[in-house]
mmCIF file of C-alpha atoms in Angstrom:
data_model
loop_
_atom_site.group_PDB
_atom_site.id
_atom_site.type_symbol
_atom_site.label_atom_id
_atom_site.label_comp_id
_atom_site.label_asym_id
_atom_site.label_seq_id
_atom_site.Cartn_x
_atom_site.Cartn_y
_atom_site.Cartn_z
ATOM 1 C CA UNK V 20 28.969 -16.233 26.095
ATOM 2 C CA UNK V 21 27.695 -19.439 24.579
ATOM 3 C CA UNK V 22 27.179 -21.174 21.268
ATOM 4 C CA UNK V 23 23.612 -21.562 20.022
ATOM 5 C CA UNK V 24 22.833 -23.813 17.083
ATOM 6 C CA UNK V 25 19.306 -25.157 17.626
ATOM 7 C CA UNK V 26 16.832 -22.561 16.355
ATOM 8 C CA UNK V 27 16.732 -20.610 13.110
ATOM 9 C CA UNK V 28 18.179 -17.137 13.276
ATOM 10 C CA UNK V 29 16.794 -14.284 11.179
ATOM 11 C CA UNK V 30 18.873 -11.101 10.932
ATOM 12 C CA UNK V 31 17.659 -7.818 9.486
ATOM 13 C CA UNK V 32 20.648 -5.751 8.409
ATOM 14 C CA UNK V 33 20.253 -2.233 7.019
ATOM 15 C CA UNK V 34 23.661 -1.194 5.711
ATOM 16 C CA UNK V 35 23.131 2.438 4.852
ATOM 17 C CA UNK V 36 25.568 5.029 3.640
ATOM 18 C CA UNK V 37 25.378 6.753 7.019
ATOM 19 C CA UNK V 38 24.843 3.994 9.585
ATOM 20 C CA UNK V 39 24.656 0.242 9.921
ATOM 21 C CA UNK V 40 21.540 -0.948 11.763
ATOM 22 C CA UNK V 41 20.711 -4.522 12.791
ATOM 23 C CA UNK V 42 17.826 -6.359 14.447
ATOM 24 C CA UNK V 43 17.811 -10.070 15.223
ATOM 25 C CA UNK V 44 14.706 -10.322 17.397
ATOM 26 C CA UNK V 45 16.498 -10.712 20.715
ATOM 27 C CA UNK V 46 18.567 -7.578 20.248
ATOM 28 C CA UNK V 47 19.699 -4.787 17.982
ATOM 29 C CA UNK V 48 22.594 -2.432 17.342
ATOM 30 C CA UNK V 49 23.538 0.630 15.337
ATOM 31 C CA UNK V 50 26.723 2.578 14.677
ATOM 32 C CA UNK V 51 28.152 4.857 11.956
ATOM 33 C CA UNK V 52 28.912 3.046 8.703
ATOM 34 C CA UNK V 53 32.535 4.017 8.311
ATOM 35 C CA UNK V 54 35.301 1.747 7.106
ATOM 36 C CA UNK V 55 39.044 2.208 6.815
ATOM 37 C CA UNK V 56 41.475 0.062 4.842
ATOM 38 C CA UNK V 57 44.273 -1.128 7.095
ATOM 39 C CA UNK V 58 46.972 0.461 4.923
ATOM 40 C CA UNK V 59 46.008 3.873 6.338
ATOM 41 C CA UNK V 60 48.098 2.986 9.388
ATOM 42 C CA UNK V 61 47.560 1.386 12.762
ATOM 43 C CA UNK V 62 44.805 2.995 14.838
ATOM 44 C CA UNK V 63 44.176 0.375 17.481
ATOM 45 C CA UNK V 64 45.061 2.774 20.236
ATOM 46 C CA UNK V 65 46.243 6.276 20.893
ATOM 47 C CA UNK V 66 47.601 8.402 23.696
ATOM 48 C CA UNK V 67 45.115 10.643 25.451
ATOM 49 C CA UNK V 68 46.175 12.674 28.507
ATOM 50 C CA UNK V 69 48.961 10.215 29.132
ATOM 51 C CA UNK V 70 46.637 7.201 29.239
ATOM 52 C CA UNK V 71 46.245 4.515 26.623
ATOM 53 C CA UNK V 72 42.741 4.427 25.090
ATOM 54 C CA UNK V 73 41.453 1.845 22.607
ATOM 55 C CA UNK V 74 39.090 2.385 19.707
ATOM 56 C CA UNK V 75 36.016 0.161 19.628
ATOM 57 C CA UNK V 76 36.772 -1.496 16.290
ATOM 58 C CA UNK V 77 37.398 -4.869 14.729
ATOM 59 C CA UNK V 78 39.713 -5.761 11.844
ATOM 60 C CA UNK V 79 38.029 -7.870 9.160
ATOM 61 C CA UNK V 80 39.409 -9.623 6.080
ATOM 62 C CA UNK V 81 37.770 -9.242 2.660
ATOM 63 C CA UNK V 82 39.378 -10.583 -0.516
ATOM 64 C CA UNK V 83 42.821 -10.700 1.040
ATOM 65 C CA UNK V 84 42.687 -7.144 2.398
ATOM 66 C CA UNK V 85 42.015 -5.948 5.945
ATOM 67 C CA UNK V 86 39.544 -3.237 6.952
ATOM 68 C CA UNK V 87 38.716 -1.566 10.254
ATOM 69 C CA UNK V 88 35.026 -1.473 11.208
ATOM 70 C CA UNK V 89 33.259 -0.396 14.372
ATOM 71 C CA UNK V 90 31.446 2.221 16.443
ATOM 72 C CA UNK V 91 34.585 4.364 16.774
ATOM 73 C CA UNK V 92 35.822 4.323 13.161
ATOM 74 C CA UNK V 93 33.885 7.519 12.405
ATOM 75 C CA UNK V 94 36.165 9.370 14.835
ATOM 76 C CA UNK V 95 38.867 9.479 12.163
ATOM 77 C CA UNK V 96 36.863 8.635 9.004
ATOM 78 C CA UNK V 97 34.182 11.341 9.114
ATOM 79 C CA UNK V 98 32.875 11.097 5.539
ATOM 80 C CA UNK V 99 30.621 8.264 4.363
ATOM 81 C CA UNK V 100 31.099 6.234 1.206
ATOM 82 C CA UNK V 101 28.635 7.638 -1.323
ATOM 83 C CA UNK V 102 28.727 5.562 -4.499
ATOM 84 C CA UNK V 103 26.104 3.723 -6.514
ATOM 85 C CA UNK V 104 28.240 0.550 -6.448
ATOM 86 C CA UNK V 105 28.343 0.473 -2.634
ATOM 87 C CA UNK V 106 26.593 -2.910 -2.302
ATOM 88 C CA UNK V 107 29.126 -4.500 -4.683
ATOM 89 C CA UNK V 108 32.140 -3.190 -2.805
ATOM 90 C CA UNK V 109 34.518 -4.923 -0.372
ATOM 91 C CA UNK V 110 33.624 -2.188 2.127
ATOM 92 C CA UNK V 111 30.006 -3.385 2.116
ATOM 93 C CA UNK V 112 31.114 -6.959 2.819
ATOM 94 C CA UNK V 113 33.351 -5.631 5.589
ATOM 95 C CA UNK V 114 30.216 -4.128 7.152
ATOM 96 C CA UNK V 115 28.383 -7.463 6.927
ATOM 97 C CA UNK V 116 31.260 -9.242 8.675
ATOM 98 C CA UNK V 117 31.757 -6.479 11.221
ATOM 99 C CA UNK V 118 28.040 -6.315 11.970
ATOM 100 C CA UNK V 119 27.888 -10.041 12.711
ATOM 101 C CA UNK V 120 30.919 -9.725 14.969
ATOM 102 C CA UNK V 121 29.217 -6.986 16.989
ATOM 103 C CA UNK V 122 25.970 -8.985 17.070
ATOM 104 C CA UNK V 123 27.862 -11.916 18.630
ATOM 105 C CA UNK V 124 29.588 -9.590 21.041
ATOM 106 C CA UNK V 125 26.386 -7.859 22.150
ATOM 107 C CA UNK V 126 24.152 -10.927 22.312
ATOM 108 C CA UNK V 127 26.736 -13.116 24.021
ATOM 109 C CA UNK V 128 25.761 -15.958 21.677
ATOM 110 C CA UNK V 129 27.856 -17.501 18.892
ATOM 111 C CA UNK V 130 25.978 -18.735 15.812
ATOM 112 C CA UNK V 131 27.501 -21.024 13.210
ATOM 113 C CA UNK V 132 24.610 -20.518 10.809
ATOM 114 C CA UNK V 133 22.181 -17.734 9.940
ATOM 115 C CA UNK V 134 18.943 -19.084 8.537
ATOM 116 C CA UNK V 135 17.975 -15.840 6.788
ATOM 117 C CA UNK V 136 19.733 -12.538 6.252
ATOM 118 C CA UNK V 137 17.447 -9.738 5.045
ATOM 119 C CA UNK V 138 19.212 -6.851 3.328
ATOM 120 C CA UNK V 139 17.886 -3.686 1.716
ATOM 121 C CA UNK V 140 18.763 -1.535 -1.255
ATOM 122 C CA UNK V 141 17.798 2.034 -2.176
ATOM 123 C CA UNK V 142 15.086 2.291 -4.823
ATOM 124 C CA UNK V 143 17.624 3.707 -7.271
ATOM 125 C CA UNK V 144 19.681 0.500 -7.086
ATOM 126 C CA UNK V 145 17.068 -2.141 -6.330
ATOM 127 C CA UNK V 146 16.206 -3.595 -9.739
ATOM 128 C CA UNK V 147 19.798 -3.330 -10.973
ATOM 129 C CA UNK V 148 21.609 -4.886 -8.016
ATOM 130 C CA UNK V 149 19.067 -6.984 -6.110
ATOM 131 C CA UNK V 150 19.928 -10.370 -7.587
ATOM 132 C CA UNK V 151 23.670 -9.739 -7.563
ATOM 133 C CA UNK V 152 23.540 -8.865 -3.876
ATOM 134 C CA UNK V 153 21.408 -11.894 -3.046
ATOM 135 C CA UNK V 154 23.712 -14.296 -4.887
ATOM 136 C CA UNK V 155 26.794 -12.748 -3.332
ATOM 137 C CA UNK V 156 25.790 -13.852 0.179
ATOM 138 C CA UNK V 157 23.363 -16.756 -0.399
ATOM 139 C CA UNK V 158 25.025 -19.890 0.959
ATOM 140 C CA UNK V 159 28.274 -18.037 1.664
ATOM 141 C CA UNK V 160 30.595 -18.822 4.535
ATOM 142 C CA UNK V 161 32.041 -15.762 6.207
ATOM 143 C CA UNK V 162 34.978 -15.668 8.607
ATOM 144 C CA UNK V 163 33.826 -13.582 11.566
ATOM 145 C CA UNK V 164 36.424 -12.355 14.080
ATOM 146 C CA UNK V 165 35.710 -13.967 17.434
ATOM 147 C CA UNK V 166 34.758 -11.613 20.283
ATOM 148 C CA UNK V 167 37.843 -11.360 22.533
ATOM 149 C CA UNK V 168 36.388 -13.221 25.559
ATOM 150 C CA UNK V 169 35.849 -16.332 23.411
ATOM 151 C CA UNK V 170 39.097 -16.472 21.466
ATOM 152 C CA UNK V 171 40.596 -19.086 23.800
ATOM 153 C CA UNK V 172 37.614 -21.377 23.147
ATOM 154 C CA UNK V 173 36.869 -20.765 19.458
ATOM 155 C CA UNK V 174 40.098 -19.383 18.053
ATOM 156 C CA UNK V 175 40.527 -16.053 16.308
ATOM 157 C CA UNK V 176 37.716 -16.579 13.772
ATOM 158 C CA UNK V 177 34.339 -18.287 13.489
ATOM 159 C CA UNK V 178 33.033 -19.686 10.193
ATOM 160 C CA UNK V 179 29.405 -18.614 9.762
ATOM 161 C CA UNK V 180 27.209 -19.788 6.891
ATOM 162 C CA UNK V 181 24.458 -17.555 5.483
ATOM 163 C CA UNK V 182 21.819 -20.065 4.397
ATOM 164 C CA UNK V 183 19.267 -17.742 2.787
ATOM 165 C CA UNK V 184 19.311 -14.119 1.698
ATOM 166 C CA UNK V 185 16.425 -11.855 0.828
ATOM 167 C CA UNK V 186 16.855 -8.348 -0.569
ATOM 168 C CA UNK V 187 14.002 -5.848 -0.317
ATOM 169 C CA UNK V 188 13.627 -2.126 -1.076
ATOM 170 C CA UNK V 189 14.866 -0.292 1.991
ATOM 171 C CA UNK V 190 11.612 1.633 2.686
ATOM 172 C CA UNK V 191 9.632 -1.631 2.900
ATOM 173 C CA UNK V 192 11.230 -2.226 6.275
ATOM 174 C CA UNK V 193 9.807 0.986 7.690
ATOM 175 C CA UNK V 194 6.350 0.253 6.272
ATOM 176 C CA UNK V 195 6.261 -3.185 7.878
ATOM 177 C CA UNK V 196 7.631 -1.898 11.188
ATOM 178 C CA UNK V 197 5.189 1.031 11.310
ATOM 179 C CA UNK V 198 2.128 -1.127 10.578
ATOM 180 C CA UNK V 199 3.165 -3.844 13.031
ATOM 181 C CA UNK V 200 4.007 -1.426 15.833
ATOM 182 C CA UNK V 201 0.804 0.583 15.401
ATOM 183 C CA UNK V 202 -1.405 -2.503 15.098
ATOM 184 C CA UNK V 203 -2.308 -1.503 11.547
ATOM 185 C CA UNK V 204 -1.474 -4.726 9.746
ATOM 186 C CA UNK V 205 -4.578 -4.231 7.596
ATOM 187 C CA UNK V 206 -2.667 -1.398 5.919
ATOM 188 C CA UNK V 207 -0.291 -4.039 4.549
ATOM 189 C CA UNK V 208 -3.008 -5.714 2.488
ATOM 190 C CA UNK V 209 -3.416 -5.061 -1.215
ATOM 191 C CA UNK V 210 -6.243 -2.541 -0.915
ATOM 192 C CA UNK V 211 -4.375 0.195 0.931
ATOM 193 C CA UNK V 212 -2.360 2.819 -0.951
ATOM 194 C CA UNK V 213 0.850 3.474 0.980
ATOM 195 C CA UNK V 214 3.728 5.834 0.357
ATOM 196 C CA UNK V 215 6.951 5.587 2.367
ATOM 197 C CA UNK V 216 9.323 8.555 2.186
ATOM 198 C CA UNK V 217 12.837 7.725 3.329
ATOM 199 C CA UNK V 218 15.473 10.492 3.267
ATOM 200 C CA UNK V 219 18.758 8.774 3.978
ATOM 201 C CA UNK V 220 22.445 9.601 3.869
ATOM 202 C CA UNK V 221 22.988 9.114 0.132
ATOM 203 C CA UNK V 222 19.494 9.049 -1.423
ATOM 204 C CA UNK V 223 16.023 10.437 -0.890
ATOM 205 C CA UNK V 224 13.707 7.478 -1.600
ATOM 206 C CA UNK V 225 9.952 7.150 -1.915
ATOM 207 C CA UNK V 226 8.187 3.823 -2.180
ATOM 208 C CA UNK V 227 4.599 3.599 -3.386
ATOM 209 C CA UNK V 228 2.758 0.345 -2.756
ATOM 210 C CA UNK V 229 -0.588 -1.364 -2.632
ATOM 211 C CA UNK V 230 -0.158 -2.937 0.763
ATOM 212 C CA UNK V 231 3.513 -3.913 0.503
ATOM 213 C CA UNK V 232 3.471 -4.707 -3.229
ATOM 214 C CA UNK V 233 5.499 -2.074 -5.057
ATOM 215 C CA UNK V 234 4.137 0.288 -7.651
ATOM 216 C CA UNK V 235 7.402 0.970 -9.423
ATOM 217 C CA UNK V 236 6.031 3.645 -11.749
ATOM 218 C CA UNK V 237 5.140 5.737 -8.699
ATOM 219 C CA UNK V 238 8.317 5.008 -6.715
ATOM 220 C CA UNK V 239 11.710 6.564 -7.133
ATOM 221 C CA UNK V 240 14.828 8.064 -5.652
ATOM 222 C CA UNK V 241 16.836 11.248 -5.842
ATOM 223 C CA UNK V 242 20.614 11.035 -5.264
ATOM 224 C CA UNK V 243 20.455 13.874 -2.749
ATOM 225 C CA UNK V 244 20.243 12.811 0.870
ATOM 226 C CA UNK V 245 21.857 14.089 4.048
ATOM 227 C CA UNK V 246 25.393 13.786 2.676
ATOM 228 C CA UNK V 247 24.721 16.038 -0.316
ATOM 229 C CA UNK V 248 23.138 18.667 1.930
ATOM 230 C CA UNK V 249 26.092 18.549 4.337
ATOM 231 C CA UNK V 250 28.535 18.958 1.439
ATOM 232 C CA UNK V 251 26.507 21.929 0.141
ATOM 233 C CA UNK V 252 26.410 23.409 3.629
ATOM 234 C CA UNK V 253 30.192 23.007 3.980
ATOM 235 C CA UNK V 254 30.680 24.888 0.700
ATOM 236 C CA UNK V 255 28.289 27.634 1.817
ATOM 237 C CA UNK V 256 30.042 28.037 5.163
ATOM 238 C CA UNK V 257 33.444 28.083 3.467
ATOM 239 C CA UNK V 258 32.318 30.843 1.137
ATOM 240 C CA UNK V 259 30.621 32.992 3.775
ATOM 241 C CA UNK V 260 33.146 32.538 6.590
ATOM 242 C CA UNK V 261 36.262 32.743 4.452
ATOM 243 C CA UNK V 262 37.836 29.609 5.950
ATOM 244 C CA UNK V 263 37.747 26.014 4.778
ATOM 245 C CA UNK V 264 34.914 24.003 6.326
ATOM 246 C CA UNK V 265 35.034 20.232 5.857
ATOM 247 C CA UNK V 266 32.253 17.654 5.927
ATOM 248 C CA UNK V 267 32.758 16.739 9.587
ATOM 249 C CA UNK V 268 32.608 20.346 10.763
ATOM 250 C CA UNK V 269 29.467 21.097 8.763
ATOM 251 C CA UNK V 270 27.843 17.926 10.093
ATOM 252 C CA UNK V 271 28.593 18.945 13.676
ATOM 253 C CA UNK V 272 27.287 22.421 13.001
ATOM 254 C CA UNK V 273 23.902 21.054 11.943
ATOM 255 C CA UNK V 274 23.458 19.669 15.448
ATOM 256 C CA UNK V 275 24.502 22.825 17.334
ATOM 257 C CA UNK V 276 23.296 26.413 17.607
ATOM 258 C CA UNK V 277 26.869 27.641 18.050
ATOM 259 C CA UNK V 278 30.160 26.279 16.788
ATOM 260 C CA UNK V 279 33.659 27.369 17.832
ATOM 261 C CA UNK V 280 36.013 27.536 14.846
ATOM 262 C CA UNK V 281 39.707 28.340 14.819
ATOM 263 C CA UNK V 282 40.205 31.524 12.817
ATOM 264 C CA UNK V 283 36.523 32.514 12.975
ATOM 265 C CA UNK V 284 35.614 32.427 16.658
ATOM 266 C CA UNK V 285 32.151 31.438 17.876
ATOM 267 C CA UNK V 286 29.793 31.028 14.930
ATOM 268 C CA UNK V 287 26.017 31.360 15.164
ATOM 269 C CA UNK V 288 24.847 28.289 13.254
ATOM 270 C CA UNK V 289 21.164 29.219 13.078
ATOM 271 C CA UNK V 290 21.446 31.072 9.730
ATOM 272 C CA UNK V 291 23.211 27.998 8.326
ATOM 273 C CA UNK V 292 20.480 25.743 9.726
ATOM 274 C CA UNK V 293 18.008 27.833 7.728
ATOM 275 C CA UNK V 294 20.172 27.390 4.646
ATOM 276 C CA UNK V 295 20.191 23.609 5.150
ATOM 277 C CA UNK V 296 16.385 23.703 5.388
ATOM 278 C CA UNK V 297 16.330 25.534 2.044
ATOM 279 C CA UNK V 298 18.431 22.769 0.521
ATOM 280 C CA UNK V 299 16.008 20.183 1.957
ATOM 281 C CA UNK V 300 13.068 22.117 0.498
ATOM 282 C CA UNK V 301 14.691 21.966 -2.940
ATOM 283 C CA UNK V 302 14.995 18.174 -2.727
ATOM 284 C CA UNK V 303 11.403 17.835 -1.524
ATOM 285 C CA UNK V 304 10.221 19.988 -4.423
ATOM 286 C CA UNK V 305 11.691 17.360 -6.756
ATOM 287 C CA UNK V 306 9.610 14.714 -4.977
ATOM 288 C CA UNK V 307 6.427 16.740 -5.527
ATOM 289 C CA UNK V 308 7.173 17.108 -9.239
ATOM 290 C CA UNK V 309 7.875 13.404 -9.710
ATOM 291 C CA UNK V 310 4.962 11.885 -7.793
ATOM 292 C CA UNK V 311 2.555 10.307 -10.283
ATOM 293 C CA UNK V 312 -0.288 9.961 -7.785
ATOM 294 C CA UNK V 313 -1.157 12.125 -4.808
ATOM 295 C CA UNK V 314 -3.917 9.874 -3.439
ATOM 296 C CA UNK V 315 -2.684 7.732 -0.545
ATOM 297 C CA UNK V 316 -4.164 6.206 2.583
ATOM 298 C CA UNK V 317 -0.888 6.476 4.488
ATOM 299 C CA UNK V 318 2.248 8.530 3.990
ATOM 300 C CA UNK V 319 4.893 7.023 6.264
ATOM 301 C CA UNK V 320 7.937 9.161 7.086
ATOM 302 C CA UNK V 321 11.182 7.457 8.068
ATOM 303 C CA UNK V 322 14.949 7.595 7.603
ATOM 304 C CA UNK V 323 17.963 8.996 9.398
ATOM 305 C CA UNK V 324 17.618 12.301 7.546
ATOM 306 C CA UNK V 325 14.002 12.821 8.573
ATOM 307 C CA UNK V 326 14.616 15.617 11.143
ATOM 308 C CA UNK V 327 15.954 17.850 8.382
ATOM 309 C CA UNK V 328 13.298 16.974 5.801
ATOM 310 C CA UNK V 329 10.156 16.414 7.862
ATOM 311 C CA UNK V 330 8.842 19.980 7.840
ATOM 312 C CA UNK V 331 9.112 20.271 4.062
ATOM 313 C CA UNK V 332 7.567 16.838 3.459
ATOM 314 C CA UNK V 333 4.559 17.555 5.680
ATOM 315 C CA UNK V 334 3.664 20.555 3.522
ATOM 316 C CA UNK V 335 3.059 18.202 0.587
ATOM 317 C CA UNK V 336 0.290 16.049 2.098
ATOM 318 C CA UNK V 337 -2.900 16.315 4.147
ATOM 319 C CA UNK V 338 -1.931 16.092 7.834
ATOM 320 C CA UNK V 339 -4.384 13.299 8.653
ATOM 321 C CA UNK V 340 -2.587 10.743 6.430
ATOM 322 C CA UNK V 341 0.999 11.512 7.522
ATOM 323 C CA UNK V 342 2.535 8.981 9.923
ATOM 324 C CA UNK V 343 5.991 9.276 11.463
ATOM 325 C CA UNK V 344 7.548 5.916 12.184
ATOM 326 C CA UNK V 345 9.007 5.356 15.638
ATOM 327 C CA UNK V 346 12.819 5.145 15.700
ATOM 328 C CA UNK V 347 13.220 6.316 12.097
ATOM 329 C CA UNK V 348 16.898 5.389 11.936
ATOM 330 C CA UNK V 349 16.258 1.801 13.135
ATOM 331 C CA UNK V 350 12.905 1.279 11.412
ATOM 332 C CA UNK V 351 14.137 -0.400 8.226
ATOM 333 C CA UNK V 352 16.249 -2.935 10.113
ATOM 334 C CA UNK V 353 13.374 -3.763 12.469
ATOM 335 C CA UNK V 354 11.037 -4.218 9.521
ATOM 336 C CA UNK V 355 13.592 -6.384 7.703
ATOM 337 C CA UNK V 356 13.672 -8.698 10.707
ATOM 338 C CA UNK V 357 9.878 -8.837 10.939
ATOM 339 C CA UNK V 358 9.623 -9.487 7.186
ATOM 340 C CA UNK V 359 12.082 -12.371 7.356
ATOM 341 C CA UNK V 360 10.643 -13.889 10.530
ATOM 342 C CA UNK V 361 7.060 -13.732 9.248
ATOM 343 C CA UNK V 362 7.917 -15.662 6.082
ATOM 344 C CA UNK V 363 9.162 -18.571 8.181
#
């Protein structure tokens, strides 16, 4: 690894309720957005088949308190944080610090300064929390745990200054990434009517724009994303199977046709998949009722929850204007990076 200080680094960071996604031009990363306060007990390692195995995590300090962050934290913290004050929380800052640590680790390059950090907010929180989030990190110095191979050279922590921060509506990232990837930059000008639909972990967002300029009266969000559907599915399974089903089990069941459960045997999950689709249809029906305009040049589908919602969303629009963004989970972060880099 090396230290790089000459050029200006732009980082797009999409800290969602479900996953953290990052793009810095030369690389990217993604892992589940789970965080655990250190007072829950030490989890650095465990015994497995008589061998010592380590979790891929890092311990970060926020406001005098330690938190565990990393790709393996979801193994024992299955449920996401779903709160409207997420971006104001110490857990959110822990994700910023942890994300930069993993960026340094993956890229093999240490940066003392980040020229621009581009963050996103759901539509439901954008106008209320945009400026607070920007001011929280603008000009801030963060103590980033040093990747282990460099501790002898740099010490246990690296001070990193965030020079500039920009906060954009989360779906803007997908719009920019889709248009850039497809060579459709003309769709980003002010004459084109675009609608981005972004079903995420916590919220189901839609962003209407002329080019990239928002039309707030035609944009909105519903606080029912993947997490709410998984909770509803867990309750349905609990009621129908007669045993308690938690969030983690219901989430696993959505990805499998069969699920082995203690006390219930092998469960055919396909009827429950159909039930989850019904829940998704109910959310999409709310979108149809709340859309002010139905005339768009492009309807761009994105978001980590898209596989569950796509079928229902497609029924709402003419097929020739529906576009599915590549890498829907990573799309916002990639667009954040492109947005920030283009402005420089």
